[in-house]
PDB file of C-alpha atoms in Angstrom:
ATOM      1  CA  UNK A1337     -14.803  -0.577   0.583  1.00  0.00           C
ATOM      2  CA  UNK A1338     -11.064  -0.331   0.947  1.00  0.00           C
ATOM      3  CA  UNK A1339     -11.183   2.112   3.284  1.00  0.00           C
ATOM      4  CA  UNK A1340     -13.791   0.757   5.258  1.00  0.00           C
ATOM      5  CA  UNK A1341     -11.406  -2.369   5.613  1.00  0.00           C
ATOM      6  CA  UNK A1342      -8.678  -0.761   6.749  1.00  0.00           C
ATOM      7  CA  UNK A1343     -10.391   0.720   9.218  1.00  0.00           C
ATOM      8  CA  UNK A1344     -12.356  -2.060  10.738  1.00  0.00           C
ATOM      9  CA  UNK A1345      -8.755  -4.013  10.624  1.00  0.00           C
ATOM     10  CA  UNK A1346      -7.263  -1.165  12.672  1.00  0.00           C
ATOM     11  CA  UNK A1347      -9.892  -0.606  14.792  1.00  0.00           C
ATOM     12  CA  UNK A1348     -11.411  -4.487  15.571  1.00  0.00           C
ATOM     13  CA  UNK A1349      -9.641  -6.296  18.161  1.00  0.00           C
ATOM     14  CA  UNK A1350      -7.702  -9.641  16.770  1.00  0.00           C
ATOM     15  CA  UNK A1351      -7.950 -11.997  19.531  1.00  0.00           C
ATOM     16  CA  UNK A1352      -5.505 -15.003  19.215  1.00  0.00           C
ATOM     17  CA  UNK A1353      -8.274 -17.099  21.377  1.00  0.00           C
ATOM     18  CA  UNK A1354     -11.369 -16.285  19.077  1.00  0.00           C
ATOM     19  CA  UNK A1355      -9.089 -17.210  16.003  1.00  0.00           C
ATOM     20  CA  UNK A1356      -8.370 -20.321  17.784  1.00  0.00           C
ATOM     21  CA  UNK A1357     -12.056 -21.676  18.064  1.00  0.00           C
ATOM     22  CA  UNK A1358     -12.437 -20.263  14.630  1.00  0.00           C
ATOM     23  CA  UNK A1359      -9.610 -22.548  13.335  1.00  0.00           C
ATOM     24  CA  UNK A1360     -11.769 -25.372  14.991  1.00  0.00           C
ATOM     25  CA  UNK A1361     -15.035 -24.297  13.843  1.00  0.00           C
ATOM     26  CA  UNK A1362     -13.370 -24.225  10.721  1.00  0.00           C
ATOM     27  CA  UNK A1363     -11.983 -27.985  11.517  1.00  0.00           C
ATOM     28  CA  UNK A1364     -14.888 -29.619  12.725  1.00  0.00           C
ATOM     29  CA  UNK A1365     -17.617 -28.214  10.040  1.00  0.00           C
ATOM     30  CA  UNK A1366     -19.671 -26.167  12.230  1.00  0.00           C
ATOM     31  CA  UNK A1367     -20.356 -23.436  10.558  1.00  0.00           C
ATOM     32  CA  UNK A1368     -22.733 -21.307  13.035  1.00  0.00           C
ATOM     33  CA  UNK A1369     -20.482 -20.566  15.128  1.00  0.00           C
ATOM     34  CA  UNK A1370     -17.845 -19.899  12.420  1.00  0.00           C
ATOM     35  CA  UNK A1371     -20.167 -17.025  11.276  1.00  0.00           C
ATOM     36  CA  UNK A1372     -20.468 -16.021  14.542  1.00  0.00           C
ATOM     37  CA  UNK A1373     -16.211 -16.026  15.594  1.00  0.00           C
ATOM     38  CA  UNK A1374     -15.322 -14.568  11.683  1.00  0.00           C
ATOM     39  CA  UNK A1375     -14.408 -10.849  12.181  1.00  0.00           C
ATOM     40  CA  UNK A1376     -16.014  -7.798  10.733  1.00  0.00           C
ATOM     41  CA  UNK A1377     -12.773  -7.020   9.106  1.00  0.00           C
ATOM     42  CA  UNK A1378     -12.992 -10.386   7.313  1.00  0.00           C
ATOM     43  CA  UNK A1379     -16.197  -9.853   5.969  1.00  0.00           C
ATOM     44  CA  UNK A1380     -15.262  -6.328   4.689  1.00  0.00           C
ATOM     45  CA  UNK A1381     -12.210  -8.064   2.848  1.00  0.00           C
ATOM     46  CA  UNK A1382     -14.004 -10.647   1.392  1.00  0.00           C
ATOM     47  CA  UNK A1383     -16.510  -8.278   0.261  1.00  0.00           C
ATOM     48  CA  UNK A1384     -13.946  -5.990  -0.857  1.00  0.00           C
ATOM     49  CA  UNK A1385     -11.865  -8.296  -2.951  1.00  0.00           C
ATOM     50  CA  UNK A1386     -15.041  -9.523  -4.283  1.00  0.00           C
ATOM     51  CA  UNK A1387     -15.690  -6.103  -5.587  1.00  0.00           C
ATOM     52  CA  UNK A1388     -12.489  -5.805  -6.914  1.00  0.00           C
ATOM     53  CA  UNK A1389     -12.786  -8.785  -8.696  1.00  0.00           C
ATOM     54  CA  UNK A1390     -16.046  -8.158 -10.067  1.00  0.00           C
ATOM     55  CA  UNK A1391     -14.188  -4.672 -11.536  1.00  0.00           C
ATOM     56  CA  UNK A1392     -11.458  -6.898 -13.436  1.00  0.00           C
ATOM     57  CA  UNK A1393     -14.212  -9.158 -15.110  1.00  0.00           C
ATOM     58  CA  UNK A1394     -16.649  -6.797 -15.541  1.00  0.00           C
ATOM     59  CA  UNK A1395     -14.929  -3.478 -16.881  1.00  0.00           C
ATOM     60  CA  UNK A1396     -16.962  -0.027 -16.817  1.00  0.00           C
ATOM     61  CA  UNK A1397     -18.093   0.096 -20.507  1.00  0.00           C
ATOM     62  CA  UNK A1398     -15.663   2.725 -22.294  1.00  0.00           C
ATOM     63  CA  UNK A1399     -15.548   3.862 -25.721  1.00  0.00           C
ATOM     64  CA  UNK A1400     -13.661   2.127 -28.462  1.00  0.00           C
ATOM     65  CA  UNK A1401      -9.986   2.275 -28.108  1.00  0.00           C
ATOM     66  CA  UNK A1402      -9.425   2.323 -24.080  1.00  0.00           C
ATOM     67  CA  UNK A1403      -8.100  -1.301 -24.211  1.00  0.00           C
ATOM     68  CA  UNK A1404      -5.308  -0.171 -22.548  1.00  0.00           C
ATOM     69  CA  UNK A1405      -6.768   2.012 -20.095  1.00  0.00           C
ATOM     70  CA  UNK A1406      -9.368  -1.234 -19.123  1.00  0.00           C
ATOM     71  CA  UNK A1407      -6.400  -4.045 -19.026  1.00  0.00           C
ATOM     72  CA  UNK A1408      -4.358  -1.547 -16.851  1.00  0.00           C
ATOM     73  CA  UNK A1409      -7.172  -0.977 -14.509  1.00  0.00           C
ATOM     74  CA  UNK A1410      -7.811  -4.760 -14.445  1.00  0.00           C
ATOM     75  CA  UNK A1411      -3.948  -5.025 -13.034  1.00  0.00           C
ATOM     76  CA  UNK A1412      -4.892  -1.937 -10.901  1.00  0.00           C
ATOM     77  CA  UNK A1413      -7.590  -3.801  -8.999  1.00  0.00           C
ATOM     78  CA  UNK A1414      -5.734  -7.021  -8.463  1.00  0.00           C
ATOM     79  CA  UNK A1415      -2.773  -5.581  -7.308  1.00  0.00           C
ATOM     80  CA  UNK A1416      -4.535  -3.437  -5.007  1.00  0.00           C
ATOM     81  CA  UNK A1417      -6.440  -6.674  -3.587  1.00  0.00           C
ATOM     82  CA  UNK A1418      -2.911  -8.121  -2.869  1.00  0.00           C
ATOM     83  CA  UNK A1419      -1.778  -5.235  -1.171  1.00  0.00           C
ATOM     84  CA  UNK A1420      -5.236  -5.518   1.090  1.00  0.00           C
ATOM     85  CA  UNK A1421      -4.219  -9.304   1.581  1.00  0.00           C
ATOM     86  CA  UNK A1422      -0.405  -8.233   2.570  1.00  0.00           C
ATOM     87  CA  UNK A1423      -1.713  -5.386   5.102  1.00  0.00           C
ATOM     88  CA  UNK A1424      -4.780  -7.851   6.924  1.00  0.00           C
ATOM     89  CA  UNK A1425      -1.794 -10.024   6.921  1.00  0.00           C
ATOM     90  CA  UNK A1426       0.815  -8.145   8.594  1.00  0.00           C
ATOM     91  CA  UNK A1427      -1.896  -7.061  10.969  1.00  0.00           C
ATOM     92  CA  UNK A1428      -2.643 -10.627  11.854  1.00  0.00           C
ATOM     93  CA  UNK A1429       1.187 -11.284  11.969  1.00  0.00           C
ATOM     94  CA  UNK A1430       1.363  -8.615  15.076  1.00  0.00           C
ATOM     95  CA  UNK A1431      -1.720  -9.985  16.351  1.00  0.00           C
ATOM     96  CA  UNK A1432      -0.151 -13.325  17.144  1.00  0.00           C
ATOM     97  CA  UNK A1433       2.712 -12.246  19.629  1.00  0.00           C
ATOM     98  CA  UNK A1434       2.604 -12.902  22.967  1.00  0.00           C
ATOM     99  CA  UNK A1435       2.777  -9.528  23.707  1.00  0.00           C
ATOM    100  CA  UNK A1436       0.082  -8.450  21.308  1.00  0.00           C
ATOM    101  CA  UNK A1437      -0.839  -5.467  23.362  1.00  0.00           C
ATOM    102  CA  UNK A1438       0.505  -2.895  20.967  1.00  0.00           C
ATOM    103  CA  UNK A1439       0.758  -5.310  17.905  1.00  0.00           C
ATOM    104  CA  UNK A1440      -1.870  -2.668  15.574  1.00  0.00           C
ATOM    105  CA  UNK A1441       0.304   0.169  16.773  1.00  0.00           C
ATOM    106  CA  UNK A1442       3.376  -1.839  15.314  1.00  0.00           C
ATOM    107  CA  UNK A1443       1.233  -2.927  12.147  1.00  0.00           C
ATOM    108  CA  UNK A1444       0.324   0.290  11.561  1.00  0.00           C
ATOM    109  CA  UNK A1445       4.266   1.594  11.961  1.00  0.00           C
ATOM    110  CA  UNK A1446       5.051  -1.015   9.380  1.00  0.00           C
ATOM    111  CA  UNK A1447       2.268  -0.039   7.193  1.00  0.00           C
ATOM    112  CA  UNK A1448       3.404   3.747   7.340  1.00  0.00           C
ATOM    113  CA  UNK A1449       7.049   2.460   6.474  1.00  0.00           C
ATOM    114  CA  UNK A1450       5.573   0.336   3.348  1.00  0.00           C
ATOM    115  CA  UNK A1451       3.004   2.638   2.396  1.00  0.00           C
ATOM    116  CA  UNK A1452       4.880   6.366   2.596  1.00  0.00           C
ATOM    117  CA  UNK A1453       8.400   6.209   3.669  1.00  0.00           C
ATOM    118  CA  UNK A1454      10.030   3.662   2.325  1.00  0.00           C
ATOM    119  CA  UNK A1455       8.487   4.496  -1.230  1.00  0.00           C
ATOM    120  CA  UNK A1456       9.764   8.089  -0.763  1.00  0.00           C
ATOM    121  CA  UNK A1457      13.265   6.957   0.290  1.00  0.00           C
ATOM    122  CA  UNK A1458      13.137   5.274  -2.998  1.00  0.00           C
ATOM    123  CA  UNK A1459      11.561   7.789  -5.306  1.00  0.00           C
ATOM    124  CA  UNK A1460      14.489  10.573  -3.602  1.00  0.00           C
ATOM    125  CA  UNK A1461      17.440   8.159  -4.353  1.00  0.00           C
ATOM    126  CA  UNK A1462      16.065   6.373  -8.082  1.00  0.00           C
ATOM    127  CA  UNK A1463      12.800   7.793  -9.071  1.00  0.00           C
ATOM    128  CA  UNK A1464      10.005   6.297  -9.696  1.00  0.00           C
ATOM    129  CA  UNK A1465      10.885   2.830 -11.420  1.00  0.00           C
ATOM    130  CA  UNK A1466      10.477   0.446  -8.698  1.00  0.00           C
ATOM    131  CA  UNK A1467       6.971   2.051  -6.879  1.00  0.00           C
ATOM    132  CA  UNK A1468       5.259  -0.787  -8.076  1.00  0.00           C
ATOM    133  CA  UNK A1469       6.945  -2.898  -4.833  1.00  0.00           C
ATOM    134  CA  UNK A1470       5.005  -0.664  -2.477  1.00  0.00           C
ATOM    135  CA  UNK A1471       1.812   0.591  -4.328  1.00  0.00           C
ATOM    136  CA  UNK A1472      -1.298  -0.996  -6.533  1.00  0.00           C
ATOM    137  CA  UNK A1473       0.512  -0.155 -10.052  1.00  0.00           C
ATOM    138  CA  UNK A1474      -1.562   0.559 -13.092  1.00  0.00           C
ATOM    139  CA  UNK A1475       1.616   1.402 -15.560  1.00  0.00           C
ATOM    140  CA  UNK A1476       3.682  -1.031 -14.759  1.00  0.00           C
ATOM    141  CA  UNK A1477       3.629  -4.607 -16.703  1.00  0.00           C
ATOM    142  CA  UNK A1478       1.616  -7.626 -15.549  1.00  0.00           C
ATOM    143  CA  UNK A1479       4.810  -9.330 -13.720  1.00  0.00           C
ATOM    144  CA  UNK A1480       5.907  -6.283 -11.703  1.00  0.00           C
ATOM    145  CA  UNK A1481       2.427  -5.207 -10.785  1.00  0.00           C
ATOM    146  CA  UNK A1482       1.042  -8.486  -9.849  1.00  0.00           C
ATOM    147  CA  UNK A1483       4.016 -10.889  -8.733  1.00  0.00           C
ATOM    148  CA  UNK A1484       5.483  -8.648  -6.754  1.00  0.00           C
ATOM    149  CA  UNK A1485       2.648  -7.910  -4.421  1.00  0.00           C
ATOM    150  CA  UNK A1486       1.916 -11.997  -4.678  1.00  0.00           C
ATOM    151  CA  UNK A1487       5.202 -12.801  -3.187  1.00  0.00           C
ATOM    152  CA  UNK A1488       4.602  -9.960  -0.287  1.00  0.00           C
ATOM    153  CA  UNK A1489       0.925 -12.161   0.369  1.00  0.00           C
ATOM    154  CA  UNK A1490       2.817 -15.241   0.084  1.00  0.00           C
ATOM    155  CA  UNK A1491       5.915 -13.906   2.481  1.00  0.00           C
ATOM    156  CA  UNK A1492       3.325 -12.398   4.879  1.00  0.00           C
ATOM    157  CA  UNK A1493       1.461 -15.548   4.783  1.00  0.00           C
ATOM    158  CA  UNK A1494       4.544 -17.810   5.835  1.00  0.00           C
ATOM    159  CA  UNK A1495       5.527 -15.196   8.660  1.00  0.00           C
ATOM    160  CA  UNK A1496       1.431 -15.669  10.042  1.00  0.00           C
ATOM    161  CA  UNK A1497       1.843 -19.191  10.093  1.00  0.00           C
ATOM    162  CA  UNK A1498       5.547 -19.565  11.767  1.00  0.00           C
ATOM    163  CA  UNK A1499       4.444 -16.987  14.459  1.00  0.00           C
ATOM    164  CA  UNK A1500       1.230 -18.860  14.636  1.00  0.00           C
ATOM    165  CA  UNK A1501       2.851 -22.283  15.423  1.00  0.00           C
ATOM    166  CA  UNK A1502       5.543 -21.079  17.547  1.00  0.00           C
ATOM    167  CA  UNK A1503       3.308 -18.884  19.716  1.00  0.00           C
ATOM    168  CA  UNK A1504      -0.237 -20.576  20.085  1.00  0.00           C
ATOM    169  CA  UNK A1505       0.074 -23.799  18.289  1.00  0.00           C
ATOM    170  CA  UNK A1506      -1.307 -26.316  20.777  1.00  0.00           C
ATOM    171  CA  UNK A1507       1.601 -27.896  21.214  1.00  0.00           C
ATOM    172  CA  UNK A1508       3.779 -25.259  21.798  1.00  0.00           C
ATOM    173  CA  UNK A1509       1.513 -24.038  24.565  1.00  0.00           C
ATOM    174  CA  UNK A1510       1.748 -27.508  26.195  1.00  0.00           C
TER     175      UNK A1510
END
């Protein structure tokens, strides 16, 4: 599933106009045509997440004295549905420039940067203590594993909306 999200995000245009008329299908309640406008990459999140969530409250049954092993997996899968959220988010981020022609080229630069350089950079000059701020962690504690990836959704979220209302917010395009 997480693969096959990442690659209908790469690969499925992100058309500021169709997430305009989805914003008002959204709006005015009609929810045909949302279903229609909502993009397969979407879908394959939702699903995803949904998936991963089902894995946190729903463990694989192990034998007797894995607690650790199931509570760190539980972290595991949440952290690695924030991540999802970050990356759909930075894609979207890209997708709302004016010059959008080359914005999945650019997401996927910044991806590469988050998901393999940066992280070595880090590893080279510290180790491996602060991974957890670039990939799903299952050793680290609750906070590190999960906030940190919540305040990259929550940063990535802002940045959507500010581009969003500065480039094709109706009244800036008036």
């Amino acid at each position: 599933g997480v693969i096959l999200t990442y690659s209908v995000l790469f690969f499925e245009p992100k058309d500021p106009v169709v997430f305009r008329r989805w914003l008002k299908s959204l709006r005015t309640a009609q929810w045909k045509q949302l279903a229609q406008l909502t993009p397969a990459w979407a879908y394959t999140l939702i699903i995803t997440c949904a998936v991963l969530l089902l894995a946190i409250i729903y463990p694989i049954a192990l034998p007797k004295g894995s607690d650790v092993f199931v509570t760190r997996s539980k972290i595991g899968c949440f952290s690695l549905a924030l991540f999802m959220l970050r990356d759909a988010g930075m894609f979207l981020f890209f997708s709302f420039s004016l010059k959008s022609k080359r914005a999945d080229v650019a997401a996927l630069s910044y991806m590469l940067m988050m998901w393999i350089f940066l992280p070595a950079l880090l590893q080279a000059v510290s180790g491996s203590g602060a991974l957890f701020l670039f990939y799903p962690s299952m050793t680290g504690d609750i906070l590190q594993s999960l906030i940190c990836p919540l305040l990259e959704v929550i940063v990535v979220a802002y940045l959507c909306r500010s581009r969003w209302q500065t480039t094709f917010a109706e009244e800036a395009l008036q």
